[in-house]
Coordinates of C-alpha atoms in Angstrom, one line a residue:
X258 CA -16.8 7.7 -11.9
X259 CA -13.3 7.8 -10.2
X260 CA -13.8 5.1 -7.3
X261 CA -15.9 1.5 -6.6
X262 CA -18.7 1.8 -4.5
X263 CA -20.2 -1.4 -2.3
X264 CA -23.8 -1.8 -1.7
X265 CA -24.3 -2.0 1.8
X266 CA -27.1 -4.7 2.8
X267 CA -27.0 -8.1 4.7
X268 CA -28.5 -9.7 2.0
X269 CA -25.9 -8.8 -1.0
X270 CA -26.4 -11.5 -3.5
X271 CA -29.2 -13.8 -2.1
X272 CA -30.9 -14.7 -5.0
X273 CA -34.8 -16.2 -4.6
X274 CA -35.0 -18.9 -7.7
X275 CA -38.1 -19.1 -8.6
X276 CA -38.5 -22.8 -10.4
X277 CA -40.3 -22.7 -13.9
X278 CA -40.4 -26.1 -15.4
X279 CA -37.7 -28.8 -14.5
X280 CA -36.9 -32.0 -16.8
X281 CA -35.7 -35.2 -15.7
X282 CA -34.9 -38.8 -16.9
X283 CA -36.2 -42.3 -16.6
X284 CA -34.6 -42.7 -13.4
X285 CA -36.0 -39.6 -12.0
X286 CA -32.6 -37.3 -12.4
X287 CA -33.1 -33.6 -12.7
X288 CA -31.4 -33.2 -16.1
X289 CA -32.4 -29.3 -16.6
X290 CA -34.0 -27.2 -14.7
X291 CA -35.3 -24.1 -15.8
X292 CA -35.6 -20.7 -13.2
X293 CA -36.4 -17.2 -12.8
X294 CA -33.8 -15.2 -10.5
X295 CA -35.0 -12.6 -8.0
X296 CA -32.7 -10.9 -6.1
X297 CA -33.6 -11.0 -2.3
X298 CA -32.1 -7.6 -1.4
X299 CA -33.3 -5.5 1.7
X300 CA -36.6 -3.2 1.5
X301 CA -36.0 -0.7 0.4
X302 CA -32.3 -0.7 -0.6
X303 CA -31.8 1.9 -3.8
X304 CA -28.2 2.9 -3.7
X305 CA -26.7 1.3 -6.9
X306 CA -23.3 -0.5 -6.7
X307 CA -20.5 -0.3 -9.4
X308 CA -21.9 -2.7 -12.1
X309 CA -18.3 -4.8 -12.8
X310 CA -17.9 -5.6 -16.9
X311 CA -15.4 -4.9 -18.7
X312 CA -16.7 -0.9 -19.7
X313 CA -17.5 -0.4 -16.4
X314 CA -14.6 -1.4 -15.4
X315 CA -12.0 -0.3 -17.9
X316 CA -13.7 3.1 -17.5
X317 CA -13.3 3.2 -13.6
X318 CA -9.6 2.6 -13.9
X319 CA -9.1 5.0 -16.8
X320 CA -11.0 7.8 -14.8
X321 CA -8.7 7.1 -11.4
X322 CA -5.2 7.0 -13.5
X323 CA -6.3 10.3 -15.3
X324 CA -6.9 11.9 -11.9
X325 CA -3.6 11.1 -10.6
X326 CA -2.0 12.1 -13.7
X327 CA -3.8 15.6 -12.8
X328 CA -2.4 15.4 -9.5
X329 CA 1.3 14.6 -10.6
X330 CA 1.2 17.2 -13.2
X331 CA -0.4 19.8 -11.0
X332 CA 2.6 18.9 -8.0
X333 CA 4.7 19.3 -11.1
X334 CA 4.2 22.3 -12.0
X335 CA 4.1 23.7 -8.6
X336 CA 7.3 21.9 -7.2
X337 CA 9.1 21.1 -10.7
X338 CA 11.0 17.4 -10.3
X339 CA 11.7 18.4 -6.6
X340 CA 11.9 15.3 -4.0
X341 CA 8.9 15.8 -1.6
X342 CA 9.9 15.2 2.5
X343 CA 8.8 15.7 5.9
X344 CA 10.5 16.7 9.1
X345 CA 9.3 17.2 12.3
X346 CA 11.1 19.4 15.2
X347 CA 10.2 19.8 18.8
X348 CA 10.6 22.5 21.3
X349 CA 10.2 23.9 24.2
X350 CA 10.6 27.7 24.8
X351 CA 11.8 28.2 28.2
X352 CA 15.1 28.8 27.9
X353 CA 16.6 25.0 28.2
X354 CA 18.3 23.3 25.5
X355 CA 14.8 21.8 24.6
X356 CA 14.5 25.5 23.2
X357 CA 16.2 24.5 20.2
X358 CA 15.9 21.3 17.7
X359 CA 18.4 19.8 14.7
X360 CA 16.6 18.2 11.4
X361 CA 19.1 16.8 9.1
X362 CA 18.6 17.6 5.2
X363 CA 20.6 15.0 2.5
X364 CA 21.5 16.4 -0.8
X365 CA 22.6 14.7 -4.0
X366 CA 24.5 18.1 -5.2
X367 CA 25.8 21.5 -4.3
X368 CA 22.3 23.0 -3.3
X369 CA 21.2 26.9 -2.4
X370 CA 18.8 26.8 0.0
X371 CA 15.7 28.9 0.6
X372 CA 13.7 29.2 3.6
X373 CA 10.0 30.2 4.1
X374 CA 8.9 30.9 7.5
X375 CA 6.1 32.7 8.0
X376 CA 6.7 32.5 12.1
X377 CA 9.5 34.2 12.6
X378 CA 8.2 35.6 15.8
X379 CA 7.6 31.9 17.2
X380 CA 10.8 30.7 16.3
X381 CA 14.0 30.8 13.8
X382 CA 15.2 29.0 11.4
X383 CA 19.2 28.6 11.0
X384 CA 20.7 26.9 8.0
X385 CA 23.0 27.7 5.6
X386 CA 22.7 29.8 2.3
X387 CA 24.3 27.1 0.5
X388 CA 25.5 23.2 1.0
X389 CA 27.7 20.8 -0.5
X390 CA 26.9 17.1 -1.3
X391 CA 25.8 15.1 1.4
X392 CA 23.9 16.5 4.8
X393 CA 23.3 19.7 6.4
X394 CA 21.6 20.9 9.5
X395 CA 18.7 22.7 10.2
X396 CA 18.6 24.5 13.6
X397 CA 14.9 25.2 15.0
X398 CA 15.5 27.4 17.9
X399 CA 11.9 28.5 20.2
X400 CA 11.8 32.1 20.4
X401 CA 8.5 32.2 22.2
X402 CA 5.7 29.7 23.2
X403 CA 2.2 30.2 20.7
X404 CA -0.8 31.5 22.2
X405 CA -2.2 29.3 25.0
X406 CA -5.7 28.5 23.3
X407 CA -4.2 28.8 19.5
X408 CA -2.3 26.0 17.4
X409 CA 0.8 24.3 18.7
X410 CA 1.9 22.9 15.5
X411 CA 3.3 25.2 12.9
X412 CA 5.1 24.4 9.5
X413 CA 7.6 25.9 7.2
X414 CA 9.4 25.0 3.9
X415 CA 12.8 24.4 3.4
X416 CA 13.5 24.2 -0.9
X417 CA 16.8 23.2 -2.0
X418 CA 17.9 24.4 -5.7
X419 CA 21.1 23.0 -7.5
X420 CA 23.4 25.1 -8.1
X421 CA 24.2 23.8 -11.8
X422 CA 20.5 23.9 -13.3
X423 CA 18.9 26.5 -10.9
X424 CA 16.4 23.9 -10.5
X425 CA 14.6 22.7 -7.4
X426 CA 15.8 19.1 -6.4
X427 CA 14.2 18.7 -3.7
X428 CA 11.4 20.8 -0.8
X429 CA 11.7 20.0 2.5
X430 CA 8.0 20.4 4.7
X431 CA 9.1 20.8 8.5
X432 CA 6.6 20.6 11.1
X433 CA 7.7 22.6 14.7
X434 CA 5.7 21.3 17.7
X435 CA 5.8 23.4 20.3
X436 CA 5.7 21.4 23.8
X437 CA 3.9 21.9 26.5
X438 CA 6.4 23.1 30.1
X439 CA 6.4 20.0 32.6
X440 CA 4.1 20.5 35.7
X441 CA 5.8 18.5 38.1
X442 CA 9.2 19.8 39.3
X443 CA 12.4 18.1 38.8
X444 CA 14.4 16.6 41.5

């Protein structure tokens, strides 16, 4: 089990008490009372809740940090101890200065810098080979618009690797959305 799971009924934890014998004092007090518990769920309500004690719990927990231990170690091995960011760019391609974008990358070291674009006929992708400490720019510039029915979002990676260790510090995900031309003219 890697997650808690609710019952779902209106009647979660009405209980029916159903009184068996009930003992009292010479002025009439109730001093113990003893009762059978029925639970007073829903008709027909079989799906099973997380039963909370200390296993159940202690094992629920357990099972959630192990899978996002998988997770960390399985983003480690694909993207080493590289800083994980997002960009987003948008443009237009009709030949306006909304054909081209700028995302700004920030770097803790003298970085080489790789580029995977597998939409080179949509658009390019200008940045340096290499940067120096501090921030760079990215230029997105629209080649030509997607097809008309087909996606209007497309992505590509930008990986920055030190130049010391050879190491990836940090993997830029940019996202190019390609706007839709204005239909009503300009003044």
């Amino acid at each position: 089990m890697s997650e808690f799971i609710d019952r779902v009924s209106s009647t979660l934890n009405h209980k029916i008490l159903d009184v068996k014998s009930v003992e009292r004092d010479e002025s009439g007090e109730i001093i113990s009372m003893e009762v059978e518990v029925i639970r007073n769920d829903e008709e027909g309500l079989t799906q099973e809740g997380t039963h909370l004690n200390a296993a159940t719990l202690n094992g629920t927990i357990n099972n959630m940090i192990i899978a996002k231990i998988k997770e960390a170690l399985e983003n480690y091995h694909e993207n080493g101890l590289a800083v994980l960011e997002t960009a987003e760019a948008i443009v237009l391609a009709d030949g306006s200065c909304a054909q081209q974008d700028t995302i700004y990358i920030s770097t803790d070291e003298d970085v080489s810098i790789n580029i995977e674009n597998e939409y080179t006929d949509l658009f390019e992708v200008i940045a340096p080979l290499e940067a120096e400490k501090g921030t760079f720019e990215v230029v997105i510039n629209a080649i030509q618009d997607p097809e008309p029915s087909g996606a209007t979002e497309y992505d590509f990676i930008i990986k920055l690797y030190s130049q010391v260790t050879n190491e990836m510090v940090k993997k830029v995900t940019c996202t190019v959305t390609f706007q839709a031309p204005s239909s009503t003219p300009e003044d």
